[in-house]
Amino acid sequence: MGRWLRRGLRLAGGLLTGAGTALVELACVAVAGLALLCVRTWPGGWPAARRCVLRTVTAGARRLTEAERRRLARFMGHDISADYDDRGARQYVAARWSLGLLGGLVLLAVAVGAAYGSLLLWGWFIMRDGEWITITTSAIGGLFLLFLALQGIVGVAILEGQLARHFLGPSHRDALRRRIDELSTSRAGVVNAVHDERRRIERDLHDGVQQRIVALGMLLGRARRSQDPDKARALLVQAHEESRAALTDLREVAWRVYPTALDEAGLRAALEAVAERSAVPVRLEYGLTAEPGEAVRTVAYFVVAEAVTNAIKHSGAERVTVALTWREAEVGHVGGGLLVRVTDDGGGGADPAGGGLLGLARRVAALDGRLRVVSPPGGPTTVSAELPCA
């Protein structure tokens, strides 16, 4: 309930602000139209005067458009591209003022509906003889108007985003071309991530497990050749310990490749295992009420595991916090997503282009997600991943 209330208040604030900017836009459109009309009817000076007026109108339109982009992003969750031309800005300002005034009328309808609907609470105290029918019908009508107006808030918010994308967003062909480029880039990134993962597995096997097995073979060979029973027994004890260490290293490599707990017990259990195996305290804030899909939970796990490992190895952190929450679906968008945030109190200065974080970015991009690293010098470091979910 509180989530919907916050969202409704945010949308209402956006429409109220949009109604104010609509008045400014209406005045600017009227002044610009009058100026262009005067220039058009001015004999002899049309080309130069037209260019001068158009420069002024375009500058004002772009300022208003930038203000609208910030309003749409802050209150309504519409991420409008900044790559638009001057003509699109002028057309958008010329068309948006009417939608802004419509939003103001919807908010007025909300206020009127709430006022009449509240008669059910206080109207009886001022009721005179025979007025109960009037109060009851007025209250019911007010509640019905309130319901329609609340739906209108959501509708106008969606129309705001569609209008902005129509005039400011890329064309359908440009959007398809951009999407193809993104898919090509993410595909190449996935291929590179797979190669990096294979090289890491080979390095772990060569530097860890293989060295253990070589040492084990040497110990067994020395024990076999030894003529002293006590020395042979001591070598066999060392060989047994080395075999246990090799088995532990092999399990570590297998765990880093893919933990079986992720499929058997779910994401939360796998992350709890990461926290238990960590050399520094890890606080897990698991806010998910449902298990994500296989691809999403796999990427989420590796984001947490790699970020915790980087914090331990490179930042000198003494505490790490891992938080997983659902990101709400914004108006005009389909579905929400999983938000993974890993924060450590280390020295900061993490390089997003480094090997580990770059590999994470490629994993996240393969799901059309976004990875963000904030690591100022002196810390703290925050690694955030937004993973879309159906």
CSV table of C-alpha atoms in Angstrom, one decimal:
chain,number,residue,atom,x,y,z
A,1,MET,CA,0.0,0.0,0.0
A,2,GLY,CA,2.8,2.4,0.9
A,3,ARG,CA,4.6,1.7,-2.3
A,4,TRP,CA,1.5,2.5,-4.4
A,5,LEU,CA,0.9,5.7,-2.4
A,6,ARG,CA,4.5,6.9,-2.9
A,7,ARG,CA,4.3,6.2,-6.6
A,8,GLY,CA,0.9,8.0,-6.8
A,9,LEU,CA,2.3,11.0,-5.0
A,10,ARG,CA,5.4,11.1,-7.2
A,11,LEU,CA,3.2,11.0,-10.4
A,12,ALA,CA,0.9,13.7,-8.9
A,13,GLY,CA,4.0,15.9,-8.2
A,14,GLY,CA,5.2,15.3,-11.8
A,15,LEU,CA,1.8,16.4,-13.2
A,16,LEU,CA,1.6,19.4,-11.0
A,17,THR,CA,5.1,20.5,-12.0
A,18,GLY,CA,4.2,19.8,-15.6
A,19,ALA,CA,1.1,21.9,-15.4
A,20,GLY,CA,3.3,24.8,-14.2
A,21,THR,CA,5.7,24.3,-17.1
A,22,ALA,CA,2.8,24.0,-19.5
A,23,LEU,CA,1.8,27.6,-18.7
A,24,VAL,CA,5.3,28.7,-19.5
A,25,GLU,CA,5.4,26.7,-22.7
A,26,LEU,CA,2.0,28.1,-23.8
A,27,ALA,CA,3.3,31.6,-23.3
A,28,CYS,CA,6.5,30.8,-25.2
A,29,VAL,CA,4.5,29.2,-28.1
A,30,ALA,CA,2.2,32.2,-28.3
A,31,VAL,CA,5.1,34.7,-28.3
A,32,ALA,CA,7.1,32.6,-30.8
A,33,GLY,CA,4.2,32.3,-33.1
A,34,LEU,CA,3.5,36.0,-33.0
A,35,ALA,CA,7.2,36.8,-33.7
A,36,LEU,CA,7.3,34.4,-36.6
A,37,LEU,CA,4.0,35.8,-38.0
A,38,CYS,CA,5.4,39.4,-37.8
A,39,VAL,CA,8.6,38.3,-39.5
A,40,ARG,CA,6.7,36.6,-42.2
A,41,THR,CA,4.7,39.7,-43.0
A,42,TRP,CA,7.7,42.0,-42.8
A,43,PRO,CA,8.6,42.8,-46.4
A,44,GLY,CA,12.2,42.6,-47.5
A,45,GLY,CA,13.7,41.2,-44.2
A,46,TRP,CA,12.3,37.7,-44.1
A,47,PRO,CA,15.4,35.4,-44.5
A,48,ALA,CA,17.7,37.1,-42.0
A,49,ALA,CA,15.0,37.9,-39.5
A,50,ARG,CA,13.6,34.4,-39.8
A,51,ARG,CA,17.0,32.9,-38.9
A,52,CYS,CA,17.4,35.2,-36.0
A,53,VAL,CA,14.0,34.5,-34.6
A,54,LEU,CA,14.4,30.8,-35.2
A,55,ARG,CA,17.7,30.8,-33.3
A,56,THR,CA,16.0,32.4,-30.3
A,57,VAL,CA,13.0,30.1,-30.4
A,58,THR,CA,15.1,27.1,-30.7
A,59,ALA,CA,17.3,28.0,-27.8
A,60,GLY,CA,14.2,28.5,-25.6
A,61,ALA,CA,12.7,25.3,-26.9
A,62,ARG,CA,15.8,23.3,-26.0
A,63,ARG,CA,15.9,24.8,-22.5
A,64,LEU,CA,12.3,23.9,-21.9
A,65,THR,CA,12.8,20.4,-23.4
A,66,GLU,CA,15.8,19.8,-21.0
A,67,ALA,CA,13.6,20.8,-18.1
A,68,GLU,CA,10.9,18.4,-19.2
A,69,ARG,CA,13.4,15.6,-19.6
A,70,ARG,CA,14.6,16.1,-16.1
A,71,ARG,CA,11.0,16.2,-14.8
A,72,LEU,CA,10.0,13.0,-16.7
A,73,ALA,CA,13.0,11.2,-15.3
A,74,ARG,CA,12.6,12.3,-11.7
A,75,PHE,CA,8.8,12.0,-11.3
A,76,MET,CA,7.7,9.5,-13.9
A,77,GLY,CA,10.7,7.2,-14.6
A,78,HIS,CA,10.8,8.1,-18.3
A,79,ASP,CA,14.3,8.0,-19.6
A,80,ILE,CA,14.2,10.2,-22.7
A,81,SER,CA,17.2,10.3,-24.9
A,82,ALA,CA,19.2,13.6,-25.1
A,83,ASP,CA,20.0,12.9,-28.8
A,84,TYR,CA,17.3,15.0,-30.4
A,85,ASP,CA,17.4,17.8,-33.0
A,86,ASP,CA,16.2,21.4,-32.9
A,87,ARG,CA,13.1,20.7,-34.9
A,88,GLY,CA,12.0,17.9,-32.5
A,89,ALA,CA,12.5,20.2,-29.5
A,90,ARG,CA,10.3,22.9,-31.1
A,91,GLN,CA,7.6,20.5,-32.1
A,92,TYR,CA,7.6,18.9,-28.6
A,93,VAL,CA,7.2,22.2,-26.8
A,94,ALA,CA,4.5,23.2,-29.2
A,95,ALA,CA,2.5,20.0,-28.5
A,96,ARG,CA,3.3,19.4,-24.8
A,97,TRP,CA,1.6,22.4,-23.3
A,98,SER,CA,-1.9,21.0,-24.0
A,99,LEU,CA,-1.0,17.7,-22.3
A,100,GLY,CA,0.4,19.6,-19.3
A,101,LEU,CA,-2.8,21.5,-18.9
A,102,LEU,CA,-4.7,18.2,-19.2
A,103,GLY,CA,-2.6,16.9,-16.3
A,104,GLY,CA,-3.5,20.0,-14.3
A,105,LEU,CA,-7.2,19.4,-15.0
A,106,VAL,CA,-6.9,15.8,-13.9
A,107,LEU,CA,-5.3,16.9,-10.6
A,108,LEU,CA,-8.2,19.4,-10.1
A,109,ALA,CA,-10.6,16.5,-10.7
A,110,VAL,CA,-8.8,14.5,-8.0
A,111,ALA,CA,-9.2,17.4,-5.6
A,112,VAL,CA,-12.9,17.9,-6.4
A,113,GLY,CA,-13.6,14.2,-6.2
A,114,ALA,CA,-11.9,13.9,-2.9
A,115,ALA,CA,-13.8,16.9,-1.5
A,116,TYR,CA,-17.2,15.5,-2.5
A,117,GLY,CA,-16.3,12.0,-1.5
A,118,SER,CA,-15.4,13.1,2.0
A,119,LEU,CA,-19.0,14.2,2.5
A,120,LEU,CA,-19.6,10.7,3.8
A,121,LEU,CA,-17.3,11.5,6.7
A,122,TRP,CA,-18.4,15.0,7.7
A,123,GLY,CA,-21.5,15.9,5.6
A,124,TRP,CA,-23.8,14.4,8.2
A,125,PHE,CA,-22.9,17.1,10.7
A,126,ILE,CA,-24.2,19.9,8.5
A,127,MET,CA,-27.1,18.0,7.1
A,128,ARG,CA,-30.6,19.5,7.3
A,129,ASP,CA,-33.9,17.8,7.1
A,130,GLY,CA,-34.3,15.8,3.8
A,131,GLU,CA,-30.7,16.5,2.6
A,132,TRP,CA,-29.3,13.0,3.2
A,133,ILE,CA,-30.1,11.9,-0.3
A,134,THR,CA,-28.2,14.9,-1.7
A,135,ILE,CA,-25.2,14.3,0.5
A,136,THR,CA,-25.2,10.6,-0.3
A,137,THR,CA,-25.4,11.0,-4.1
A,138,SER,CA,-22.9,13.8,-4.0
A,139,ALA,CA,-20.4,11.7,-2.1
A,140,ILE,CA,-20.9,8.7,-4.3
A,141,GLY,CA,-20.4,10.8,-7.4
A,142,GLY,CA,-17.3,12.4,-5.8
A,143,LEU,CA,-15.8,8.9,-5.1
A,144,PHE,CA,-16.5,7.9,-8.7
A,145,LEU,CA,-14.9,11.1,-10.0
A,146,LEU,CA,-11.9,10.4,-7.7
A,147,PHE,CA,-11.5,6.9,-9.1
A,148,LEU,CA,-11.6,8.1,-12.7
A,149,ALA,CA,-9.2,11.0,-12.0
A,150,LEU,CA,-6.7,8.7,-10.3
A,151,GLN,CA,-6.8,6.5,-13.4
A,152,GLY,CA,-6.3,9.7,-15.4
A,153,ILE,CA,-3.1,10.5,-13.5
A,154,VAL,CA,-1.6,7.2,-14.7
A,155,GLY,CA,-2.9,7.7,-18.2
A,156,VAL,CA,-1.5,11.2,-18.5
A,157,ALA,CA,1.8,10.0,-17.2
A,158,ILE,CA,2.0,7.3,-19.9
A,159,LEU,CA,1.0,9.9,-22.5
A,160,GLU,CA,3.8,12.2,-21.3
A,161,GLY,CA,6.4,9.5,-22.0
A,162,GLN,CA,4.9,8.6,-25.4
A,163,LEU,CA,4.7,12.2,-26.5
A,164,ALA,CA,8.3,12.8,-25.5
A,165,ARG,CA,9.5,9.7,-27.3
A,166,HIS,CA,7.5,10.6,-30.4
A,167,PHE,CA,9.2,14.0,-30.9
A,168,LEU,CA,12.5,13.5,-29.1
A,169,GLY,CA,13.2,9.8,-29.2
A,170,PRO,CA,14.9,8.0,-32.2
A,171,SER,CA,12.9,6.8,-35.1
A,172,HIS,CA,11.9,3.2,-35.4
A,173,ARG,CA,14.7,2.5,-37.9
A,174,ASP,CA,17.2,4.3,-35.7
A,175,ALA,CA,16.0,2.4,-32.6
A,176,LEU,CA,16.3,-0.9,-34.5
A,177,ARG,CA,19.8,0.0,-35.7
A,178,ARG,CA,20.8,1.0,-32.1
A,179,ARG,CA,19.4,-2.3,-30.8
A,180,ILE,CA,21.3,-4.3,-33.3
A,181,ASP,CA,24.5,-2.5,-32.3
A,182,GLU,CA,23.8,-3.2,-28.6
A,183,LEU,CA,23.2,-6.9,-29.3
A,184,SER,CA,26.3,-7.2,-31.4
A,185,THR,CA,28.4,-5.6,-28.7
A,186,SER,CA,26.8,-7.7,-25.9
A,187,ARG,CA,27.4,-10.9,-28.0
A,188,ALA,CA,31.0,-10.0,-28.4
A,189,GLY,CA,31.2,-9.3,-24.7
A,190,VAL,CA,29.7,-12.6,-23.8
A,191,VAL,CA,32.2,-14.4,-26.1
A,192,ASN,CA,35.1,-12.6,-24.5
A,193,ALA,CA,33.7,-13.3,-21.0
A,194,VAL,CA,33.5,-17.0,-21.8
A,195,HIS,CA,37.2,-17.0,-23.0
A,196,ASP,CA,38.2,-15.1,-19.9
A,197,GLU,CA,36.4,-17.6,-17.7
A,198,ARG,CA,38.1,-20.5,-19.4
A,199,ARG,CA,41.5,-18.9,-19.0
A,200,ARG,CA,40.7,-18.3,-15.3
A,201,ILE,CA,39.7,-22.0,-14.8
A,202,GLU,CA,42.8,-23.2,-16.6
A,203,ARG,CA,45.0,-20.9,-14.4
A,204,ASP,CA,43.3,-22.1,-11.2
A,205,LEU,CA,43.8,-25.7,-12.2
A,206,HIS,CA,47.4,-25.2,-13.3
A,207,ASP,CA,48.5,-23.1,-10.4
A,208,GLY,CA,46.5,-24.8,-7.7
A,209,VAL,CA,45.2,-28.4,-8.3
A,210,GLN,CA,47.9,-29.4,-10.7
A,211,GLN,CA,50.7,-28.3,-8.3
A,212,ARG,CA,49.0,-30.2,-5.4
A,213,ILE,CA,48.8,-33.4,-7.5
A,214,VAL,CA,52.4,-33.1,-8.6
A,215,ALA,CA,53.5,-32.7,-5.0
A,216,LEU,CA,51.3,-35.7,-4.1
A,217,GLY,CA,53.0,-37.8,-6.8
A,218,MET,CA,56.5,-36.9,-5.6
A,219,LEU,CA,55.6,-37.7,-2.0
A,220,LEU,CA,54.2,-41.1,-3.0
A,221,GLY,CA,57.3,-41.8,-5.1
A,222,ARG,CA,59.6,-40.9,-2.2
A,223,ALA,CA,57.7,-43.1,0.1
A,224,ARG,CA,57.8,-46.0,-2.3
A,225,ARG,CA,61.5,-45.8,-2.7
A,226,SER,CA,62.3,-45.2,0.9
A,227,GLN,CA,64.0,-48.1,2.8
A,228,ASP,CA,63.2,-46.6,6.2
A,229,PRO,CA,59.7,-47.6,7.4
A,230,ASP,CA,59.3,-44.6,9.7
A,231,LYS,CA,60.3,-42.1,6.9
A,232,ALA,CA,57.9,-43.9,4.5
A,233,ARG,CA,55.1,-43.6,7.0
A,234,ALA,CA,55.8,-39.9,7.5
A,235,LEU,CA,55.8,-39.3,3.7
A,236,LEU,CA,52.5,-41.2,3.4
A,237,VAL,CA,51.0,-38.9,6.1
A,238,GLN,CA,52.2,-35.8,4.1
A,239,ALA,CA,50.8,-37.4,0.9
A,240,HIS,CA,47.4,-37.9,2.6
A,241,GLU,CA,47.4,-34.2,3.8
A,242,GLU,CA,48.3,-33.1,0.3
A,243,SER,CA,45.5,-35.2,-1.3
A,244,ARG,CA,43.0,-33.5,1.1
A,245,ALA,CA,44.4,-30.1,0.1
A,246,ALA,CA,44.1,-31.0,-3.6
A,247,LEU,CA,40.5,-32.1,-3.1
A,248,THR,CA,39.7,-28.8,-1.3
A,249,ASP,CA,41.3,-26.8,-4.1
A,250,LEU,CA,39.3,-28.8,-6.7
A,251,ARG,CA,36.1,-28.1,-4.8
A,252,GLU,CA,37.0,-24.4,-4.7
A,253,VAL,CA,37.5,-24.4,-8.5
A,254,ALA,CA,34.2,-26.2,-9.1
A,255,TRP,CA,32.4,-23.8,-6.7
A,256,ARG,CA,33.8,-20.8,-8.6
A,257,VAL,CA,32.7,-22.3,-12.0
A,258,TYR,CA,29.1,-22.9,-10.8
A,259,PRO,CA,27.9,-23.6,-7.3
A,260,THR,CA,25.5,-26.6,-7.0
A,261,ALA,CA,23.7,-24.8,-4.2
A,262,LEU,CA,22.4,-22.3,-6.6
A,263,ASP,CA,20.2,-25.0,-8.3
A,264,GLU,CA,19.6,-27.1,-5.2
A,265,ALA,CA,18.8,-24.5,-2.6
A,266,GLY,CA,18.3,-21.3,-4.5
A,267,LEU,CA,20.0,-17.9,-4.7
A,268,ARG,CA,19.7,-17.0,-1.0
A,269,ALA,CA,21.5,-20.2,0.1
A,270,ALA,CA,24.2,-19.7,-2.4
A,271,LEU,CA,24.8,-16.1,-1.3
A,272,GLU,CA,24.8,-17.2,2.3
A,273,ALA,CA,27.6,-19.7,1.4
A,274,VAL,CA,29.5,-16.8,-0.1
A,275,ALA,CA,29.2,-14.8,3.1
A,276,GLU,CA,30.3,-17.8,5.2
A,277,ARG,CA,33.4,-18.5,3.1
A,278,SER,CA,34.4,-14.8,3.0
A,279,ALA,CA,37.5,-13.7,5.0
A,280,VAL,CA,35.7,-10.5,6.1
A,281,PRO,CA,32.2,-10.1,7.6
A,282,VAL,CA,29.6,-10.0,4.9
A,283,ARG,CA,26.1,-8.7,5.8
A,284,LEU,CA,23.4,-10.1,3.5
A,285,GLU,CA,20.1,-8.1,3.1
A,286,TYR,CA,17.9,-10.4,1.0
A,287,GLY,CA,14.7,-8.6,0.1
A,288,LEU,CA,13.4,-10.9,-2.6
A,289,THR,CA,10.0,-12.7,-2.0
A,290,ALA,CA,10.3,-15.0,-5.0
A,291,GLU,CA,13.2,-16.9,-6.7
A,292,PRO,CA,14.5,-15.2,-9.8
A,293,GLY,CA,14.8,-17.1,-13.1
A,294,GLU,CA,17.8,-19.3,-13.7
A,295,ALA,CA,19.7,-16.8,-15.9
A,296,VAL,CA,19.0,-13.8,-13.6
A,297,ARG,CA,20.0,-15.6,-10.4
A,298,THR,CA,23.1,-17.0,-12.0
A,299,VAL,CA,24.3,-13.5,-13.0
A,300,ALA,CA,23.3,-12.1,-9.6
A,301,TYR,CA,25.3,-14.7,-7.8
A,302,PHE,CA,28.5,-14.1,-9.9
A,303,VAL,CA,28.1,-10.3,-9.4
A,304,VAL,CA,28.0,-10.8,-5.7
A,305,ALA,CA,30.8,-13.4,-5.6
A,306,GLU,CA,33.2,-11.4,-7.8
A,307,ALA,CA,32.4,-8.0,-6.1
A,308,VAL,CA,33.1,-9.6,-2.6
A,309,THR,CA,36.3,-11.2,-3.9
A,310,ASN,CA,37.5,-7.9,-5.3
A,311,ALA,CA,36.7,-6.1,-2.1
A,312,ILE,CA,38.7,-8.6,-0.1
A,313,LYS,CA,41.7,-8.7,-2.4
A,314,HIS,CA,42.1,-5.1,-3.6
A,315,SER,CA,40.2,-2.6,-1.3
A,316,GLY,CA,41.3,-3.7,2.2
A,317,ALA,CA,37.7,-3.7,3.3
A,318,GLU,CA,36.7,-4.8,6.8
A,319,ARG,CA,33.0,-5.2,6.1
A,320,VAL,CA,30.9,-5.8,3.0
A,321,THR,CA,27.1,-5.3,2.6
A,322,VAL,CA,25.2,-7.2,0.0
A,323,ALA,CA,21.6,-6.1,-0.7
A,324,LEU,CA,19.1,-7.6,-3.2
A,325,THR,CA,15.8,-6.0,-3.8
A,326,TRP,CA,13.2,-5.8,-6.6
A,327,ARG,CA,13.3,-2.6,-8.7
A,328,GLU,CA,9.7,-1.4,-9.2
A,329,ALA,CA,8.4,-1.1,-12.8
A,330,GLU,CA,8.0,2.5,-13.7
A,331,VAL,CA,5.0,3.9,-15.6
A,332,GLY,CA,5.2,3.2,-19.3
A,333,HIS,CA,7.7,0.3,-18.8
A,334,VAL,CA,7.0,-3.4,-18.8
A,335,GLY,CA,8.1,-5.4,-15.8
A,336,GLY,CA,10.6,-4.5,-13.1
A,337,GLY,CA,14.0,-6.0,-12.3
A,338,LEU,CA,16.4,-7.3,-9.7
A,339,LEU,CA,18.7,-4.7,-8.1
A,340,VAL,CA,21.9,-6.1,-6.7
A,341,ARG,CA,24.1,-3.8,-4.6
A,342,VAL,CA,27.5,-4.7,-3.0
A,343,THR,CA,29.1,-2.0,-0.8
A,344,ASP,CA,32.4,-2.2,1.1
A,345,ASP,CA,34.2,0.2,3.4
A,346,GLY,CA,37.6,-0.2,1.7
A,347,GLY,CA,39.9,2.4,0.2
A,348,GLY,CA,38.0,2.8,-3.1
A,349,GLY,CA,39.5,3.6,-6.4
A,350,ALA,CA,38.2,0.5,-8.2
A,351,ASP,CA,38.6,0.6,-12.0
A,352,PRO,CA,35.4,-0.4,-13.8
A,353,ALA,CA,37.6,-1.4,-16.8
A,354,GLY,CA,39.6,-3.9,-14.7
A,355,GLY,CA,39.5,-7.5,-15.6
A,356,GLY,CA,37.0,-8.7,-12.9
A,357,LEU,CA,34.5,-5.8,-13.1
A,358,LEU,CA,34.7,-5.8,-16.9
A,359,GLY,CA,33.8,-9.4,-16.9
A,360,LEU,CA,30.8,-8.7,-14.7
A,361,ALA,CA,29.7,-5.9,-16.9
A,362,ARG,CA,29.7,-8.3,-19.9
A,363,ARG,CA,27.7,-10.8,-17.9
A,364,VAL,CA,25.1,-8.2,-16.9
A,365,ALA,CA,25.0,-6.7,-20.5
A,366,ALA,CA,24.2,-10.2,-21.8
A,367,LEU,CA,20.8,-9.9,-20.0
A,368,ASP,CA,20.2,-6.3,-21.1
A,369,GLY,CA,21.2,-5.2,-17.6
A,370,ARG,CA,23.4,-2.4,-16.4
A,371,LEU,CA,26.4,-2.5,-14.1
A,372,ARG,CA,27.4,0.7,-12.2
A,373,VAL,CA,30.6,1.1,-10.2
A,374,VAL,CA,30.9,4.1,-7.8
A,375,SER,CA,34.4,4.0,-6.1
A,376,PRO,CA,35.8,7.4,-5.1
A,377,PRO,CA,39.3,7.5,-3.7
A,378,GLY,CA,39.0,6.8,0.0
A,379,GLY,CA,35.8,4.7,-0.5
A,380,PRO,CA,33.3,3.4,-0.1
A,381,THR,CA,32.9,1.3,-3.2
A,382,THR,CA,29.4,0.4,-4.5
A,383,VAL,CA,28.8,-2.1,-7.3
A,384,SER,CA,25.2,-2.0,-8.5
A,385,ALA,CA,23.7,-4.3,-11.1
A,386,GLU,CA,20.2,-3.9,-12.5
A,387,LEU,CA,19.0,-7.1,-14.0
A,388,PRO,CA,15.6,-7.1,-15.9
A,389,CYS,CA,13.1,-9.7,-15.1
A,390,ALA,CA,10.0,-10.7,-17.0
